[in-house]
Amino acid sequence: MKKFKKCVLVVCAVLIMTISLCACGKKNDEQPYTGEDVGIDSEWDFYESTVNGKTMTREDFNLVDEKDLPSFTCDGKTCKFSTNGKSHNGTVTEEDGQYNISYDDTSVTMTGVIEGNKLTLTNNKGSLILIFEAK
């Protein structure tokens, strides 16, 4: 009888440990991006802009079409930044987690930093700060 009780106790302990391991291993596919998942070549959605000290979110724009929002795309080497109906193509270099962007058609450059799932671009004049969120 003592052996039977020990066997039942061991089986119960094994079942409890198995169930707790299964619960810990549950994967949630709807988790937001983390810094490890996001790179400059991620897909980006406009989040917020600050121009000459005035901040606007996407809700502040009176849009007829989402395409009117500022946009940024990059393949890791070349990029395209669009705003106010104008597109600027450029090149990207990375140094110590900071991205330096030079555009083909202007002397304005931008610096990019990724924190979490957000990309912050700042122009070299300090008059424009754009924040994009990873899709």
Coordinates of N, CA, C and O in Angstrom, one line a residue:
M1 N 0.8 -1.2 0.0 CA 0.0 0.0 0.0 C 0.9 1.3 0.0 O 0.5 2.2 -0.6
K2 N 2.0 1.2 0.7 CA 2.9 2.4 0.8 C 3.5 2.6 -0.6 O 3.6 3.8 -1.0
K3 N 3.8 1.6 -1.3 CA 4.4 1.7 -2.7 C 3.4 2.4 -3.6 O 3.7 3.2 -4.4
F4 N 2.1 2.0 -3.5 CA 1.1 2.5 -4.3 C 0.9 4.0 -4.1 O 0.8 4.8 -5.0
K5 N 0.9 4.4 -2.9 CA 0.8 5.9 -2.5 C 2.0 6.6 -3.1 O 1.8 7.7 -3.6
K6 N 3.2 6.1 -3.0 CA 4.4 6.8 -3.6 C 4.3 6.9 -5.1 O 4.6 7.9 -5.7
C7 N 3.8 5.8 -5.7 CA 3.6 5.8 -7.2 C 2.6 6.9 -7.6 O 2.8 7.6 -8.6
V8 N 1.5 7.0 -6.9 CA 0.5 8.0 -7.2 C 1.0 9.4 -7.0 O 0.8 10.3 -7.8
L9 N 1.8 9.6 -5.9 CA 2.4 10.9 -5.7 C 3.4 11.3 -6.8 O 3.4 12.4 -7.2
V10 N 4.2 10.3 -7.2 CA 5.2 10.6 -8.3 C 4.4 10.9 -9.6 O 4.8 11.8 -10.3
V11 N 3.4 10.1 -9.9 CA 2.7 10.4 -11.2 C 2.0 11.8 -11.1 O 2.1 12.5 -12.1
C12 N 1.4 12.1 -10.0 CA 0.8 13.5 -9.8 C 1.9 14.6 -10.0 O 1.6 15.6 -10.7
A13 N 3.1 14.4 -9.4 CA 4.1 15.4 -9.5 C 4.6 15.5 -11.0 O 4.8 16.6 -11.4
V14 N 4.7 14.4 -11.6 CA 5.1 14.4 -13.1 C 4.0 15.2 -13.9 O 4.4 16.0 -14.8
L15 N 2.8 14.9 -13.7 CA 1.7 15.5 -14.4 C 1.7 17.1 -14.1 O 1.6 17.9 -15.1
I16 N 1.9 17.4 -12.9 CA 1.9 18.9 -12.6 C 3.1 19.6 -13.3 O 2.9 20.7 -13.8
M17 N 4.2 19.0 -13.2 CA 5.4 19.6 -13.9 C 5.2 19.6 -15.4 O 5.6 20.6 -16.0
T18 N 4.6 18.6 -16.0 CA 4.4 18.6 -17.4 C 3.4 19.7 -17.8 O 3.6 20.4 -18.8
I19 N 2.3 19.9 -17.1 CA 1.3 20.9 -17.4 C 1.9 22.3 -17.2 O 1.7 23.2 -18.0
S20 N 2.7 22.5 -16.2 CA 3.3 23.8 -16.0 C 4.3 24.1 -17.1 O 4.4 25.3 -17.5
L21 N 5.1 23.1 -17.6 CA 6.0 23.4 -18.7 C 5.2 23.7 -20.0 O 5.6 24.6 -20.7
C22 N 4.1 23.0 -20.2 CA 3.3 23.4 -21.4 C 2.7 24.8 -21.3 O 2.7 25.5 -22.3
A23 N 2.3 25.2 -20.1 CA 1.8 26.5 -20.0 C 2.9 27.6 -20.2 O 2.6 28.6 -20.8
C24 N 4.1 27.3 -19.8 CA 5.2 28.3 -20.0 C 5.6 28.4 -21.4 O 6.1 29.4 -21.9
G25 N 5.4 27.3 -22.2 CA 5.8 27.3 -23.6 C 4.8 27.9 -24.5 O 5.0 27.9 -25.7
K26 N 3.7 28.4 -24.1 CA 2.7 28.9 -24.9 C 3.2 30.2 -25.7 O 3.8 31.1 -25.1
K27 N 3.1 30.2 -27.0 CA 3.6 31.3 -27.8 C 2.4 32.2 -28.2 O 1.4 31.8 -28.6
N28 N 2.7 33.5 -28.0 CA 1.7 34.5 -28.4 C 2.1 35.2 -29.7 O 3.1 35.9 -29.7
D29 N 1.4 34.9 -30.8 CA 1.8 35.5 -32.1 C 1.5 37.0 -32.2 O 1.9 37.6 -33.1
E30 N 0.8 37.6 -31.3 CA 0.4 38.9 -31.4 C 1.3 39.9 -30.5 O 0.9 41.0 -30.2
Q31 N 2.5 39.4 -30.1 CA 3.4 40.2 -29.4 C 3.9 41.3 -30.3 O 4.2 41.1 -31.4
P32 N 4.1 42.5 -29.7 CA 4.7 43.6 -30.5 C 6.2 43.3 -30.8 O 6.8 42.5 -30.2
Y33 N 6.7 44.1 -31.8 CA 8.1 43.9 -32.1 C 9.0 44.3 -30.9 O 8.6 45.1 -30.1
T34 N 10.1 43.7 -30.8 CA 11.1 44.1 -29.8 C 12.3 44.6 -30.6 O 12.4 44.4 -31.8
G35 N 13.2 45.2 -29.9 CA 14.4 45.8 -30.5 C 15.2 44.8 -31.3 O 15.8 45.1 -32.3
E36 N 15.2 43.5 -30.9 CA 16.0 42.5 -31.6 C 15.4 42.2 -32.9 O 16.0 41.7 -33.8
D37 N 14.1 42.3 -33.0 CA 13.4 42.0 -34.2 C 13.4 43.1 -35.3 O 13.1 42.8 -36.5
V38 N 13.7 44.3 -34.9 CA 13.5 45.4 -35.8 C 14.8 45.9 -36.3 O 15.8 46.1 -35.5
G39 N 14.9 46.1 -37.6 CA 16.1 46.7 -38.2 C 15.7 47.8 -39.1 O 14.5 48.0 -39.4
I40 N 16.7 48.5 -39.6 CA 16.4 49.7 -40.5 C 15.6 49.2 -41.7 O 14.9 50.0 -42.3
D41 N 15.8 48.0 -42.1 CA 15.1 47.4 -43.3 C 13.7 46.9 -43.0 O 13.1 46.3 -43.9
S42 N 13.2 47.1 -41.8 CA 11.8 46.7 -41.5 C 10.8 47.6 -42.2 O 11.2 48.6 -42.8
E43 N 9.5 47.2 -42.2 CA 8.5 48.0 -42.8 C 8.0 49.0 -41.7 O 7.8 48.6 -40.6
W44 N 7.9 50.3 -42.1 CA 7.6 51.4 -41.2 C 6.3 52.1 -41.5 O 6.0 52.4 -42.6
D45 N 5.6 52.4 -40.4 CA 4.4 53.2 -40.5 C 4.7 54.6 -39.8 O 5.3 54.6 -38.7
F46 N 4.2 55.6 -40.3 CA 4.3 56.9 -39.7 C 3.7 56.9 -38.3 O 2.6 56.4 -38.2
Y47 N 4.4 57.5 -37.3 CA 3.8 57.6 -36.0 C 3.6 59.0 -35.5 O 2.6 59.4 -35.0
E48 N 4.7 59.9 -35.7 CA 4.7 61.2 -35.2 C 5.8 62.1 -35.8 O 6.8 61.6 -36.2
S49 N 5.5 63.4 -36.0 CA 6.5 64.3 -36.5 C 6.6 65.5 -35.6 O 5.6 66.0 -35.1
T50 N 7.8 66.1 -35.5 CA 7.9 67.4 -34.8 C 8.7 68.3 -35.8 O 9.8 68.0 -36.2
V51 N 8.0 69.4 -36.2 CA 8.6 70.3 -37.2 C 8.7 71.7 -36.5 O 7.7 72.2 -36.1
N52 N 9.9 72.2 -36.4 CA 10.1 73.5 -35.7 C 9.4 73.5 -34.3 O 8.8 74.5 -34.0
G53 N 9.5 72.4 -33.6 CA 8.9 72.4 -32.2 C 7.5 72.0 -32.1 O 6.9 71.9 -31.0
K54 N 6.7 71.9 -33.3 CA 5.3 71.5 -33.2 C 5.2 70.1 -33.6 O 5.6 69.6 -34.6
T55 N 4.6 69.3 -32.6 CA 4.4 67.9 -32.8 C 3.0 67.5 -33.3 O 2.1 68.1 -32.8
M56 N 3.0 66.6 -34.2 CA 1.8 66.1 -34.8 C 1.8 64.6 -34.9 O 2.8 64.0 -35.3
T57 N 0.7 63.9 -34.5 CA 0.6 62.5 -34.7 C -0.2 62.2 -36.0 O -0.7 63.2 -36.6
R58 N -0.3 61.0 -36.3 CA -1.0 60.7 -37.6 C -2.5 61.1 -37.5 O -3.1 61.5 -38.5
E59 N -3.1 61.1 -36.3 CA -4.5 61.6 -36.1 C -4.6 63.1 -36.3 O -5.7 63.5 -36.6
D60 N -3.5 63.9 -36.2 CA -3.6 65.3 -36.4 C -3.6 65.7 -37.9 O -4.0 66.8 -38.2
F61 N -3.2 64.8 -38.7 CA -3.3 65.0 -40.2 C -4.7 64.9 -40.7 O -5.3 63.9 -40.4
N62 N -5.2 65.8 -41.4 CA -6.5 65.7 -42.0 C -6.3 65.0 -43.4 O -6.0 65.7 -44.4
L63 N -6.4 63.7 -43.4 CA -6.0 63.0 -44.6 C -7.2 62.5 -45.4 O -8.2 62.1 -44.9
V64 N -7.0 62.6 -46.7 CA -7.9 62.0 -47.6 C -7.4 60.6 -47.9 O -8.1 59.6 -48.1
D65 N -6.1 60.5 -48.0 CA -5.4 59.2 -48.3 C -4.2 59.0 -47.4 O -3.5 59.9 -47.2
E66 N -4.1 57.8 -46.9 CA -2.9 57.4 -46.0 C -1.6 57.7 -46.7 O -0.6 57.9 -46.1
K67 N -1.6 57.7 -48.0 CA -0.4 57.9 -48.8 C 0.2 59.3 -48.6 O 1.3 59.5 -48.9
D68 N -0.6 60.2 -48.1 CA -0.2 61.6 -47.8 C 0.7 61.7 -46.6 O 1.3 62.7 -46.4
L69 N 0.8 60.7 -45.7 CA 1.6 60.7 -44.6 C 3.1 60.5 -44.9 O 3.4 59.9 -46.0
P70 N 4.0 61.1 -44.1 CA 5.4 60.8 -44.4 C 5.7 59.3 -44.4 O 5.0 58.6 -43.7
S71 N 6.6 58.9 -45.2 CA 6.9 57.5 -45.3 C 8.4 57.3 -45.4 O 9.2 58.2 -45.8
F72 N 8.9 56.1 -45.0 CA 10.3 55.8 -45.0 C 10.4 54.3 -45.3 O 9.8 53.4 -44.7
T73 N 11.2 54.0 -46.3 CA 11.5 52.6 -46.7 C 13.0 52.5 -46.8 O 13.7 53.4 -47.2
C74 N 13.5 51.3 -46.5 CA 15.0 51.1 -46.6 C 15.3 49.6 -46.8 O 14.6 48.7 -46.2
D75 N 16.3 49.3 -47.6 CA 16.7 47.9 -47.8 C 18.0 47.6 -47.0 O 18.6 46.5 -47.2
G76 N 18.4 48.5 -46.2 CA 19.7 48.4 -45.5 C 20.8 49.2 -46.1 O 21.8 49.5 -45.4
K77 N 20.7 49.5 -47.4 CA 21.8 50.3 -48.0 C 21.3 51.5 -48.7 O 21.9 52.6 -48.6
T78 N 20.1 51.4 -49.3 CA 19.5 52.6 -49.9 C 18.1 52.8 -49.2 O 17.5 51.9 -48.7
C79 N 17.6 54.1 -49.3 CA 16.4 54.4 -48.6 C 15.6 55.4 -49.5 O 16.1 56.0 -50.4
K80 N 14.3 55.5 -49.1 CA 13.5 56.5 -49.7 C 12.6 57.1 -48.6 O 11.9 56.4 -47.9
F81 N 12.7 58.5 -48.6 CA 11.9 59.2 -47.6 C 11.0 60.1 -48.4 O 11.4 60.8 -49.3
S82 N 9.7 60.1 -48.1 CA 8.7 60.9 -48.8 C 7.9 61.7 -47.8 O 7.5 61.2 -46.8
T83 N 7.7 63.0 -48.2 CA 6.8 63.8 -47.4 C 6.4 65.0 -48.2 O 7.1 65.4 -49.2
N84 N 5.2 65.5 -48.0 CA 4.6 66.7 -48.7 C 4.7 66.4 -50.2 O 4.9 67.3 -51.0
G85 N 4.5 65.2 -50.7 CA 4.4 64.9 -52.1 C 5.8 64.8 -52.8 O 5.9 64.6 -54.0
K86 N 6.9 64.9 -52.0 CA 8.2 64.8 -52.6 C 8.9 63.6 -52.0 O 8.8 63.3 -50.8
S87 N 9.7 62.9 -52.9 CA 10.4 61.7 -52.5 C 11.9 62.1 -52.6 O 12.4 62.8 -53.5
H88 N 12.7 61.5 -51.6 CA 14.1 61.7 -51.6 C 14.8 60.4 -51.4 O 14.5 59.7 -50.5
N89 N 15.6 60.0 -52.4 CA 16.3 58.7 -52.4 C 17.7 59.0 -51.7 O 18.3 60.1 -51.9
G90 N 18.2 58.0 -51.0 CA 19.5 58.2 -50.4 C 20.2 56.9 -50.0 O 19.7 55.8 -50.3
T91 N 21.3 57.0 -49.3 CA 22.1 55.9 -48.9 C 22.2 55.9 -47.4 O 22.1 56.9 -46.7
V92 N 22.3 54.7 -46.8 CA 22.3 54.5 -45.4 C 23.6 53.8 -45.0 O 24.1 52.9 -45.6
T93 N 24.3 54.4 -43.9 CA 25.4 53.7 -43.3 C 25.1 53.5 -41.8 O 24.3 54.3 -41.3
E94 N 25.6 52.5 -41.2 CA 25.3 52.2 -39.8 C 26.6 52.2 -39.0 O 27.6 51.6 -39.5
E95 N 26.6 52.8 -37.9 CA 27.8 52.8 -37.0 C 27.3 52.8 -35.5 O 26.6 53.8 -35.1
D96 N 27.6 51.8 -34.8 CA 27.3 51.6 -33.4 C 25.8 51.8 -33.1 O 25.4 52.5 -32.2
G97 N 24.9 51.2 -34.0 CA 23.5 51.3 -33.8 C 22.8 52.6 -34.2 O 21.6 52.8 -34.0
Q98 N 23.6 53.5 -34.8 CA 23.1 54.8 -35.3 C 23.2 54.7 -36.8 O 24.2 54.3 -37.4
Y99 N 22.1 55.1 -37.5 CA 22.1 55.1 -39.0 C 22.2 56.6 -39.5 O 21.6 57.5 -39.0
N100 N 23.1 56.7 -40.4 CA 23.4 58.0 -41.1 C 22.9 57.9 -42.5 O 23.2 57.1 -43.2
I101 N 22.0 58.9 -42.8 CA 21.3 58.9 -44.1 C 21.7 60.1 -44.9 O 21.5 61.2 -44.4
S102 N 22.2 59.9 -46.1 CA 22.5 61.0 -47.0 C 21.6 60.9 -48.2 O 21.5 59.8 -48.8
Y103 N 21.0 62.0 -48.6 CA 20.1 62.0 -49.7 C 20.8 62.5 -51.0 O 21.6 63.4 -50.9
D104 N 20.3 62.0 -52.1 CA 20.9 62.3 -53.4 C 20.6 63.7 -53.8 O 21.4 64.3 -54.6
D105 N 19.5 64.3 -53.4 CA 19.1 65.6 -54.0 C 19.1 66.8 -53.1 O 18.6 67.8 -53.3
T106 N 19.7 66.6 -51.9 CA 19.8 67.7 -50.9 C 21.0 67.5 -50.0 O 21.5 66.4 -49.8
S107 N 21.5 68.6 -49.4 CA 22.6 68.5 -48.5 C 22.1 68.1 -47.1 O 22.9 67.9 -46.2
V108 N 20.8 68.1 -46.9 CA 20.2 67.7 -45.6 C 20.5 66.2 -45.4 O 20.2 65.4 -46.2
T109 N 21.0 65.9 -44.2 CA 21.2 64.5 -43.8 C 20.3 64.2 -42.6 O 19.8 65.1 -42.0
M110 N 20.2 62.9 -42.3 CA 19.4 62.5 -41.2 C 20.1 61.4 -40.4 O 20.9 60.7 -41.0
T111 N 19.8 61.4 -39.1 CA 20.4 60.4 -38.2 C 19.2 59.6 -37.7 O 18.2 60.1 -37.4
G112 N 19.3 58.3 -37.8 CA 18.3 57.4 -37.3 C 18.7 56.5 -36.2 O 19.8 56.0 -36.1
V113 N 17.8 56.3 -35.2 CA 18.0 55.4 -34.1 C 16.8 54.6 -33.9 O 15.7 55.1 -33.9
I114 N 17.0 53.3 -33.6 CA 15.9 52.4 -33.4 C 15.9 52.1 -31.9 O 16.9 51.6 -31.4
E115 N 14.7 52.3 -31.3 CA 14.5 51.9 -29.9 C 13.2 51.2 -29.8 O 12.2 51.8 -30.1
G116 N 13.3 49.9 -29.3 CA 12.1 49.1 -29.3 C 11.6 48.9 -30.7 O 12.3 48.4 -31.6
N117 N 10.3 49.3 -31.0 CA 9.8 49.1 -32.3 C 9.6 50.5 -33.0 O 8.9 50.6 -34.0
K118 N 10.4 51.5 -32.6 CA 10.3 52.8 -33.2 C 11.6 53.3 -33.8 O 12.7 53.1 -33.2
L119 N 11.5 53.9 -34.9 CA 12.6 54.5 -35.6 C 12.5 56.0 -35.5 O 11.5 56.5 -35.9
T120 N 13.5 56.7 -35.0 CA 13.5 58.1 -34.9 C 14.5 58.7 -35.8 O 15.7 58.4 -35.8
L121 N 14.0 59.5 -36.8 CA 14.9 60.2 -37.7 C 14.9 61.7 -37.4 O 13.9 62.3 -37.2
T122 N 16.1 62.2 -37.3 CA 16.3 63.6 -37.0 C 17.2 64.2 -38.1 O 18.3 63.7 -38.4
N123 N 16.8 65.4 -38.7 CA 17.6 66.0 -39.7 C 18.8 66.7 -39.1 O 18.8 67.1 -37.9
N124 N 19.8 67.0 -39.9 CA 21.0 67.6 -39.3 C 20.8 69.1 -38.9 O 21.7 69.6 -38.1
K125 N 19.7 69.7 -39.2 CA 19.4 71.1 -38.8 C 18.7 71.1 -37.4 O 18.5 72.1 -36.8
G126 N 18.1 69.9 -37.0 CA 17.4 69.8 -35.8 C 16.0 70.3 -35.9 O 15.3 70.3 -34.9
S127 N 15.5 70.7 -37.1 CA 14.2 71.3 -37.2 C 13.1 70.2 -37.5 O 12.0 70.5 -37.5
L128 N 13.6 69.0 -37.8 CA 12.6 67.9 -38.1 C 13.0 66.6 -37.4 O 14.1 66.2 -37.5
I129 N 12.0 66.1 -36.7 CA 12.1 64.8 -36.0 C 10.9 64.0 -36.5 O 9.8 64.4 -36.3
L130 N 11.2 62.8 -37.0 CA 10.1 61.9 -37.5 C 10.2 60.6 -36.7 O 11.4 60.1 -36.5
I131 N 9.1 60.1 -36.3 CA 9.1 58.8 -35.6 C 8.2 57.9 -36.4 O 7.1 58.2 -36.8
F132 N 8.8 56.7 -36.7 CA 8.0 55.6 -37.4 C 8.0 54.4 -36.5 O 8.8 54.2 -35.7
E133 N 6.9 53.7 -36.7 CA 6.7 52.4 -35.9 C 6.7 51.2 -36.8 O 6.2 51.3 -37.9
A134 N 7.4 50.2 -36.4 CA 7.5 49.0 -37.2 C 6.1 48.4 -37.3 O 5.3 48.4 -36.4
K135 N 5.8 47.9 -38.6 CA 4.5 47.3 -38.8 C 4.4 45.9 -38.2 O 5.4 45.2 -38.1

